[in-house]
Amino acid sequence: MFNDDVRKKDVKTPTIVGEVWHDGEFIKWDDARVHVMSHVLHYGSSVFEGIRCYKTSRGPAVFRLREHMQRLLNSAKIYRMEHPWSLGELSDAVVQLVIRGGLQQCYVRPIMFRSLDEAHPAFGVNPFPNPMVCYIGAWDWGKYLGDAAIEQGVDACVSSWNRLSPNSMPVMAKAGANYMNSQLIKMEAITNGYAEGIALDDRGYVSEGSGENIFLVHDGKVITPPLSSSILPGITRDSVIEICRTLEIPLVESGIQRAALYVADELFFSGTAAEITPIRSVDRIPVGIGSRGPITERIQKAFFEITSGEREAPGAWLTFVKEHQPAHHENNGHHADKSGEVKKATVTASASDTRDAIHVTLTE
Ligand SMILES: Cc1ncc(COP(=O)(O)O)c(C=O)c1O
């Protein structure tokens, strides 16, 4: 029934950081476990972030940390998740994790979710009795849509699945449950031989990819769907908008019809994982010249120069972990180091200079 090659295509072997931040403490990767009856597993009650930390000449630098943490707090607020964590504490935790992990570059994954109070278990849909927990993990993730994709572009399709309608699930929140919709879009795309699917919103306008925002270039102008097209307010999307301003490339937010994808001069995805990835075809129709277009290349070049610290960012976009001053917050004193040696039976040290870095196979 299923084609195994297609199913394995997305399996990467990243180097992971052997410690995970958990509610103010660092624990071993192997100890970061939850009970199978946790609310989140049954009802999708999680909110999370995906953040990249880039290699620069001033050491690792986390890209737009504040904005990611603000979005995480917003997602939690939308879902009435009460928790004790502040933007400063969570940001410091990310910085500490990156320093302790010893990787020059990595992808950081903070997640907050409703777990299980084992002393007073609650199993209903009502999330309120279930305690909130927060974890932050990190690993070295390469190019999300493949190494060649950044230059050559990817083949995408328009998905038969629509993006969520705003009054069914709030797409503004980066919630775990939203990614069931993303998984349908992604599985359909890869099963049919595409790298990614583009979803329309419930009115039939272009929305976004399963894990990326989308941009179209027409007659020298860059166009991207507005937030009202059921998109996640992407932080890379915001960065592209700012970069266009800096490069004096005209940009508008506007509803986009499906057919406009086929006749666009250029198309590209933006996202923390995908960065800036050109789209070279949609539904097998070549986009423009059928490979990365010149405006995409300019924006992509500026983006990578900014993330590598070679070009000045339009704002305070990089947090250089070695220079970071921790925020003063109440729980500062509880950051005890509980980590020990990484178990050699299950993991392998990846590099002598990489503390606690281990190889495992993760699926996206
Ligand atoms: C559905 C969806 N849209 C857009 C994005 C891009 O957002 P960002 O640039 O903040 O990573 C992502 C990735 O987080 C996503 O999952």
CSV table of C-alpha atoms and ligand atoms in Angstrom, one decimal:
chain,number,residue,atom,x,y,z
A,1,MET,CA,0.0,0.0,0.0
A,2,PHE,CA,2.8,2.4,0.9
A,3,ASN,CA,6.0,3.1,-0.9
A,4,ASP,CA,8.8,2.7,1.6
A,5,ASP,CA,11.3,4.9,-0.3
A,6,VAL,CA,8.9,7.8,-0.1
A,7,ARG,CA,8.3,7.2,3.6
A,8,LYS,CA,12.0,7.1,4.4
A,9,LYS,CA,12.9,10.1,2.3
A,10,ASP,CA,12.5,12.5,5.2
A,11,VAL,CA,14.6,10.6,7.7
A,12,LYS,CA,17.6,12.6,8.7
A,13,THR,CA,20.5,11.7,11.0
A,14,PRO,CA,21.2,14.9,12.9
A,15,THR,CA,23.7,15.4,15.7
A,16,ILE,CA,21.6,16.1,18.8
A,17,VAL,CA,22.5,18.0,22.0
A,18,GLY,CA,22.6,15.4,24.8
A,19,GLU,CA,20.9,17.7,27.3
A,20,VAL,CA,17.3,19.0,27.4
A,21,TRP,CA,16.1,22.0,29.4
A,22,HIS,CA,13.2,21.0,31.5
A,23,ASP,CA,11.3,23.5,33.7
A,24,GLY,CA,14.4,25.3,34.7
A,25,GLU,CA,16.9,22.5,34.9
A,26,PHE,CA,19.1,20.6,32.4
A,27,ILE,CA,18.4,16.9,32.2
A,28,LYS,CA,19.8,14.1,30.0
A,29,TRP,CA,18.3,13.6,26.6
A,30,ASP,CA,17.4,10.0,27.6
A,31,ASP,CA,15.5,11.3,30.7
A,32,ALA,CA,13.3,13.7,28.7
A,33,ARG,CA,10.2,11.4,28.8
A,34,VAL,CA,6.4,11.7,29.3
A,35,HIS,CA,3.7,9.4,30.5
A,36,VAL,CA,1.7,7.9,27.6
A,37,MET,CA,-1.5,9.1,29.2
A,38,SER,CA,-0.4,12.7,29.1
A,39,HIS,CA,-3.1,15.0,27.8
A,40,VAL,CA,-0.9,16.2,24.9
A,41,LEU,CA,-0.7,12.8,23.3
A,42,HIS,CA,-4.4,12.3,23.2
A,43,TYR,CA,-5.7,15.8,22.5
A,44,GLY,CA,-2.8,17.6,20.8
A,45,SER,CA,-2.4,20.2,23.6
A,46,SER,CA,1.1,21.5,22.9
A,47,VAL,CA,2.6,24.8,21.6
A,48,PHE,CA,6.1,25.0,20.3
A,49,GLU,CA,8.8,26.9,18.4
A,50,GLY,CA,11.5,26.1,15.9
A,51,ILE,CA,14.5,28.4,16.1
A,52,ARG,CA,17.8,28.3,14.3
A,53,CYS,CA,21.2,29.1,15.8
A,54,TYR,CA,23.8,30.1,13.2
A,55,LYS,CA,27.5,29.8,13.0
A,56,THR,CA,29.2,33.3,13.0
A,57,SER,CA,32.7,34.7,13.5
A,58,ARG,CA,31.5,35.7,17.0
A,59,GLY,CA,30.4,32.2,17.8
A,60,PRO,CA,26.9,30.7,17.6
A,61,ALA,CA,24.1,33.2,17.3
A,62,VAL,CA,20.4,32.5,17.8
A,63,PHE,CA,18.2,34.1,15.1
A,64,ARG,CA,15.4,36.3,16.3
A,65,LEU,CA,15.2,34.6,19.7
A,66,ARG,CA,12.9,37.3,21.2
A,67,GLU,CA,10.4,37.0,18.4
A,68,HIS,CA,10.2,33.2,18.6
A,69,MET,CA,9.8,33.3,22.4
A,70,GLN,CA,7.1,36.0,22.1
A,71,ARG,CA,5.3,33.8,19.6
A,72,LEU,CA,5.5,30.8,22.0
A,73,LEU,CA,4.0,32.9,24.8
A,74,ASN,CA,1.3,34.1,22.4
A,75,SER,CA,0.5,30.6,21.4
A,76,ALA,CA,0.2,29.5,25.1
A,77,LYS,CA,-2.0,32.5,25.8
A,78,ILE,CA,-4.4,31.7,23.0
A,79,TYR,CA,-4.8,28.2,24.4
A,80,ARG,CA,-5.2,29.5,28.0
A,81,MET,CA,-2.1,27.7,29.1
A,82,GLU,CA,-1.0,29.1,32.5
A,83,HIS,CA,2.6,28.7,33.2
A,84,PRO,CA,5.4,30.4,35.1
A,85,TRP,CA,7.9,31.0,32.3
A,86,SER,CA,8.9,34.5,31.2
A,87,LEU,CA,10.3,35.6,27.8
A,88,GLY,CA,13.6,36.3,29.6
A,89,GLU,CA,13.9,32.9,31.3
A,90,LEU,CA,13.0,31.0,28.2
A,91,SER,CA,15.5,33.0,26.1
A,92,ASP,CA,18.2,32.4,28.7
A,93,ALA,CA,17.5,28.7,28.7
A,94,VAL,CA,18.0,28.6,24.9
A,95,VAL,CA,21.3,30.4,25.2
A,96,GLN,CA,22.5,28.1,28.0
A,97,LEU,CA,21.4,25.0,26.0
A,98,VAL,CA,23.3,26.2,22.9
A,99,ILE,CA,26.4,26.9,25.0
A,100,ARG,CA,26.2,23.6,26.8
A,101,GLY,CA,25.6,21.7,23.6
A,102,GLY,CA,28.8,23.0,22.1
A,103,LEU,CA,27.5,23.0,18.5
A,104,GLN,CA,28.4,25.9,16.2
A,105,GLN,CA,25.0,25.8,14.7
A,106,CYS,CA,21.8,24.1,15.6
A,107,TYR,CA,18.0,24.0,15.5
A,108,VAL,CA,16.3,24.7,18.8
A,109,ARG,CA,12.9,23.3,19.7
A,110,PRO,CA,11.1,24.7,22.8
A,111,ILE,CA,7.8,23.0,23.6
A,112,MET,CA,5.2,23.6,26.2
A,113,PHE,CA,2.4,21.1,26.8
A,114,ARG,CA,-0.3,19.7,29.0
A,115,SER,CA,1.1,16.6,30.7
A,116,LEU,CA,-0.3,14.2,33.4
A,117,ASP,CA,-0.4,14.7,37.1
A,118,GLU,CA,0.2,11.1,38.1
A,119,ALA,CA,-1.0,11.7,41.7
A,120,HIS,CA,-4.3,13.2,40.5
A,121,PRO,CA,-4.7,11.9,36.9
A,122,ALA,CA,-7.3,13.6,34.6
A,123,PHE,CA,-8.2,12.0,31.3
A,124,GLY,CA,-10.9,14.2,29.8
A,125,VAL,CA,-10.7,16.8,27.1
A,126,ASN,CA,-10.9,19.6,29.7
A,127,PRO,CA,-7.2,20.6,29.8
A,128,PHE,CA,-7.3,22.7,32.9
A,129,PRO,CA,-6.5,19.9,35.5
A,130,ASN,CA,-3.3,18.8,33.5
A,131,PRO,CA,0.0,20.4,34.6
A,132,MET,CA,1.9,22.5,32.0
A,133,VAL,CA,5.5,21.4,31.4
A,134,CYS,CA,8.2,23.0,29.2
A,135,TYR,CA,11.2,21.4,27.5
A,136,ILE,CA,13.8,22.7,25.1
A,137,GLY,CA,15.9,20.4,22.9
A,138,ALA,CA,18.4,21.1,20.2
A,139,TRP,CA,20.0,19.4,17.3
A,140,ASP,CA,22.1,20.1,14.2
A,141,TRP,CA,19.6,20.2,11.3
A,142,GLY,CA,20.8,20.6,7.8
A,143,LYS,CA,18.8,22.0,4.9
A,144,TYR,CA,15.2,21.0,5.6
A,145,LEU,CA,14.1,20.5,1.9
A,146,GLY,CA,17.4,19.0,0.9
A,147,ASP,CA,20.9,20.5,0.2
A,148,ALA,CA,20.3,21.1,-3.5
A,149,ALA,CA,17.0,22.9,-2.8
A,150,ILE,CA,18.5,26.2,-1.8
A,151,GLU,CA,20.1,26.7,-5.2
A,152,GLN,CA,18.0,24.6,-7.5
A,153,GLY,CA,14.6,25.0,-5.9
A,154,VAL,CA,11.9,22.4,-5.1
A,155,ASP,CA,9.0,20.9,-6.9
A,156,ALA,CA,5.7,21.7,-5.1
A,157,CYS,CA,2.1,20.9,-5.6
A,158,VAL,CA,-1.1,22.5,-4.6
A,159,SER,CA,-2.6,20.4,-1.9
A,160,SER,CA,-6.0,18.9,-1.9
A,161,TRP,CA,-6.1,19.7,1.8
A,162,ASN,CA,-7.1,23.2,2.8
A,163,ARG,CA,-5.3,25.1,5.6
A,164,LEU,CA,-7.3,25.5,8.8
A,165,SER,CA,-10.0,28.0,8.9
A,166,PRO,CA,-9.4,30.8,11.4
A,167,ASN,CA,-12.4,30.0,13.6
A,168,SER,CA,-11.8,26.2,13.7
A,169,MET,CA,-8.1,26.2,14.8
A,170,PRO,CA,-6.2,29.4,15.4
A,171,VAL,CA,-3.3,29.2,12.9
A,172,MET,CA,-1.7,32.2,14.6
A,173,ALA,CA,-0.8,29.8,17.3
A,174,LYS,CA,2.1,27.4,16.6
A,175,ALA,CA,0.3,24.5,18.2
A,176,GLY,CA,1.1,20.8,17.8
A,177,ALA,CA,-2.4,20.0,16.7
A,178,ASN,CA,-2.1,22.3,13.7
A,179,TYR,CA,0.5,19.9,12.4
A,180,MET,CA,-2.0,17.1,11.8
A,181,ASN,CA,-3.2,19.4,8.9
A,182,SER,CA,0.5,20.0,7.9
A,183,GLN,CA,1.1,16.2,7.9
A,184,LEU,CA,-1.8,15.6,5.5
A,185,ILE,CA,-0.3,18.2,3.2
A,186,LYS,CA,3.2,16.9,3.5
A,187,MET,CA,2.3,13.2,3.1
A,188,GLU,CA,0.2,13.9,0.0
A,189,ALA,CA,3.0,15.9,-1.5
A,190,ILE,CA,5.8,13.4,-1.0
A,191,THR,CA,3.6,10.4,-1.9
A,192,ASN,CA,3.0,12.1,-5.2
A,193,GLY,CA,6.7,12.9,-5.8
A,194,TYR,CA,6.8,16.5,-4.6
A,195,ALA,CA,9.0,18.0,-2.0
A,196,GLU,CA,6.3,20.2,-0.5
A,197,GLY,CA,2.6,21.0,-0.7
A,198,ILE,CA,1.0,24.4,-0.9
A,199,ALA,CA,-2.3,24.7,0.9
A,200,LEU,CA,-5.1,27.0,0.0
A,201,ASP,CA,-7.2,28.7,2.7
A,202,ASP,CA,-10.9,27.8,3.1
A,203,ARG,CA,-11.8,30.5,0.5
A,204,GLY,CA,-9.5,29.1,-2.1
A,205,TYR,CA,-6.7,31.6,-1.8
A,206,VAL,CA,-3.1,30.6,-1.5
A,207,SER,CA,-2.2,30.1,2.2
A,208,GLU,CA,1.2,28.5,2.9
A,209,GLY,CA,3.3,25.3,2.8
A,210,SER,CA,3.0,22.5,5.4
A,211,GLY,CA,5.8,24.2,7.3
A,212,GLU,CA,6.7,27.4,5.4
A,213,ASN,CA,5.2,30.7,4.3
A,214,ILE,CA,5.2,31.5,0.6
A,215,PHE,CA,6.2,34.4,-1.6
A,216,LEU,CA,5.5,35.2,-5.2
A,217,VAL,CA,7.5,37.5,-7.5
A,218,HIS,CA,5.7,39.2,-10.4
A,219,ASP,CA,7.0,42.0,-12.5
A,220,GLY,CA,9.7,42.9,-10.0
A,221,LYS,CA,7.2,43.0,-7.1
A,222,VAL,CA,7.2,40.6,-4.2
A,223,ILE,CA,3.7,39.4,-3.0
A,224,THR,CA,2.9,37.3,0.0
A,225,PRO,CA,-0.5,36.2,1.5
A,226,PRO,CA,-1.7,38.3,4.4
A,227,LEU,CA,-2.3,36.9,7.9
A,228,SER,CA,-6.0,36.6,7.0
A,229,SER,CA,-5.1,33.8,4.5
A,230,SER,CA,-4.8,31.4,7.5
A,231,ILE,CA,-1.0,31.6,7.7
A,232,LEU,CA,1.3,31.2,10.6
A,233,PRO,CA,2.9,34.7,11.3
A,234,GLY,CA,6.3,33.4,10.2
A,235,ILE,CA,9.4,35.1,11.6
A,236,THR,CA,11.3,34.3,8.5
A,237,ARG,CA,8.4,35.9,6.5
A,238,ASP,CA,8.8,39.0,8.6
A,239,SER,CA,12.6,38.9,8.0
A,240,VAL,CA,12.0,38.7,4.2
A,241,ILE,CA,9.6,41.7,4.4
A,242,GLU,CA,12.3,43.7,6.2
A,243,ILE,CA,15.0,42.5,3.8
A,244,CYS,CA,12.9,43.6,0.8
A,245,ARG,CA,12.5,47.0,2.5
A,246,THR,CA,16.3,47.3,2.9
A,247,LEU,CA,16.9,46.1,-0.7
A,248,GLU,CA,14.2,48.5,-1.9
A,249,ILE,CA,12.3,45.6,-3.5
A,250,PRO,CA,8.6,46.5,-3.6
A,251,LEU,CA,6.5,44.1,-1.4
A,252,VAL,CA,2.8,43.8,-0.9
A,253,GLU,CA,0.6,41.5,1.3
A,254,SER,CA,-2.3,40.4,-0.9
A,255,GLY,CA,-4.6,37.5,-1.5
A,256,ILE,CA,-3.1,35.2,-4.2
A,257,GLN,CA,-5.2,33.0,-6.5
A,258,ARG,CA,-4.0,29.5,-7.2
A,259,ALA,CA,-3.5,30.2,-10.9
A,260,ALA,CA,-1.1,33.1,-10.1
A,261,LEU,CA,1.3,30.4,-8.8
A,262,TYR,CA,1.6,29.0,-12.3
A,263,VAL,CA,2.3,32.3,-14.0
A,264,ALA,CA,4.6,33.8,-11.4
A,265,ASP,CA,8.1,34.9,-12.4
A,266,GLU,CA,9.5,33.4,-9.2
A,267,LEU,CA,8.2,31.6,-6.1
A,268,PHE,CA,9.9,30.8,-2.8
A,269,PHE,CA,9.2,29.4,0.6
A,270,SER,CA,10.3,31.0,3.8
A,271,GLY,CA,10.7,29.3,7.2
A,272,THR,CA,13.1,28.6,10.0
A,273,ALA,CA,13.7,25.1,8.9
A,274,ALA,CA,13.4,25.8,5.1
A,275,GLU,CA,15.1,29.2,5.3
A,276,ILE,CA,14.6,30.7,1.8
A,277,THR,CA,13.9,27.9,-0.6
A,278,PRO,CA,13.0,28.6,-4.2
A,279,ILE,CA,10.1,26.7,-5.8
A,280,ARG,CA,10.9,25.7,-9.3
A,281,SER,CA,7.6,24.1,-10.3
A,282,VAL,CA,4.0,23.9,-9.1
A,283,ASP,CA,1.9,20.9,-10.2
A,284,ARG,CA,4.7,20.1,-12.7
A,285,ILE,CA,4.3,23.5,-14.3
A,286,PRO,CA,7.8,25.3,-14.3
A,287,VAL,CA,7.8,28.5,-12.4
A,288,GLY,CA,9.5,31.3,-14.5
A,289,ILE,CA,12.9,30.0,-15.7
A,290,GLY,CA,12.3,26.7,-13.8
A,291,SER,CA,15.0,27.4,-11.2
A,292,ARG,CA,16.0,30.0,-8.7
A,293,GLY,CA,15.1,33.5,-10.0
A,294,PRO,CA,17.2,36.7,-9.5
A,295,ILE,CA,15.0,38.4,-6.9
A,296,THR,CA,14.8,35.2,-4.8
A,297,GLU,CA,18.6,35.0,-5.1
A,298,ARG,CA,19.1,38.5,-3.9
A,299,ILE,CA,16.8,38.1,-0.9
A,300,GLN,CA,18.3,34.7,-0.1
A,301,LYS,CA,21.8,36.1,-0.3
A,302,ALA,CA,21.0,38.9,2.1
A,303,PHE,CA,19.3,36.5,4.4
A,304,PHE,CA,22.3,34.2,4.6
A,305,GLU,CA,24.7,37.1,5.0
A,306,ILE,CA,22.6,38.4,7.9
A,307,THR,CA,22.3,35.0,9.6
A,308,SER,CA,26.0,34.4,9.3
A,309,GLY,CA,26.7,37.8,10.8
A,310,GLU,CA,28.4,39.2,7.7
A,311,ARG,CA,25.8,41.8,7.0
A,312,GLU,CA,24.1,44.1,9.4
A,313,ALA,CA,20.5,43.0,10.2
A,314,PRO,CA,17.7,45.5,10.0
A,315,GLY,CA,17.2,45.0,13.8
A,316,ALA,CA,18.6,43.1,16.8
A,317,TRP,CA,18.1,39.8,15.1
A,318,LEU,CA,21.1,37.8,16.3
A,319,THR,CA,21.7,36.8,20.0
A,320,PHE,CA,25.4,35.9,20.2
A,321,VAL,CA,25.4,33.3,22.9
A,322,LYS,CA,28.9,34.0,24.2
A,323,GLU,CA,28.0,37.7,24.7
A,324,HIS,CA,24.5,37.2,26.0
A,325,GLN,CA,23.7,38.9,29.4
A,326,PRO,CA,21.1,36.7,31.2
A,327,ALA,CA,17.8,38.3,32.1
A,328,HIS,CA,17.1,38.6,35.8
A,329,HIS,CA,14.3,36.3,36.6
A,330,GLU,CA,12.9,34.6,39.7
A,331,ASN,CA,13.9,31.1,38.8
A,332,ASN,CA,17.5,31.9,37.9
A,333,GLY,CA,18.8,30.0,41.0
A,334,HIS,CA,17.0,26.8,40.0
A,335,HIS,CA,19.1,26.1,37.0
A,336,ALA,CA,20.8,23.2,38.6
A,337,ASP,CA,22.8,20.9,36.3
A,338,LYS,CA,21.4,17.4,36.8
A,339,SER,CA,23.0,16.0,33.7
A,340,GLY,CA,25.4,13.1,33.8
A,341,GLU,CA,27.3,11.1,31.2
A,342,VAL,CA,25.6,10.3,28.0
A,343,LYS,CA,24.8,6.5,27.8
A,344,LYS,CA,27.3,4.9,25.4
A,345,ALA,CA,25.0,1.9,24.7
A,346,THR,CA,22.4,4.0,22.9
A,347,VAL,CA,24.4,6.9,21.6
A,348,THR,CA,27.7,7.7,20.0
A,349,ALA,CA,29.9,10.8,20.6
A,350,SER,CA,29.9,12.7,17.4
A,351,ALA,CA,32.9,15.0,17.7
A,352,SER,CA,35.6,15.3,20.3
A,353,ASP,CA,35.0,19.0,20.7
A,354,THR,CA,31.2,18.7,20.9
A,355,ARG,CA,30.1,18.3,24.5
A,356,ASP,CA,27.2,15.8,24.9
A,357,ALA,CA,26.5,15.8,21.2
A,358,ILE,CA,25.1,12.4,20.1
A,359,HIS,CA,23.9,10.9,16.9
A,360,VAL,CA,20.3,9.5,16.6
A,361,THR,CA,17.9,9.2,13.8
A,362,LEU,CA,15.0,11.5,14.0
A,363,THR,CA,12.1,11.8,11.7
A,364,GLU,CA,10.6,15.3,11.0
B,1,LIG,C1,2.8,26.1,9.0
B,1,LIG,C2,4.0,27.0,9.0
B,1,LIG,N1,4.0,28.2,8.4
B,1,LIG,C3,5.1,29.0,8.3
B,1,LIG,C4,6.2,28.7,9.0
B,1,LIG,C5,7.4,29.6,9.0
B,1,LIG,O1,7.5,30.3,10.2
B,1,LIG,P1,8.9,30.7,10.8
B,1,LIG,O2,9.5,31.5,9.7
B,1,LIG,O3,8.6,31.5,12.0
B,1,LIG,O4,9.7,29.5,11.0
B,1,LIG,C6,6.3,27.5,9.7
B,1,LIG,C7,7.5,27.1,10.5
B,1,LIG,O5,7.6,27.4,11.7
B,1,LIG,C8,5.2,26.6,9.7
B,1,LIG,O6,5.2,25.5,10.4
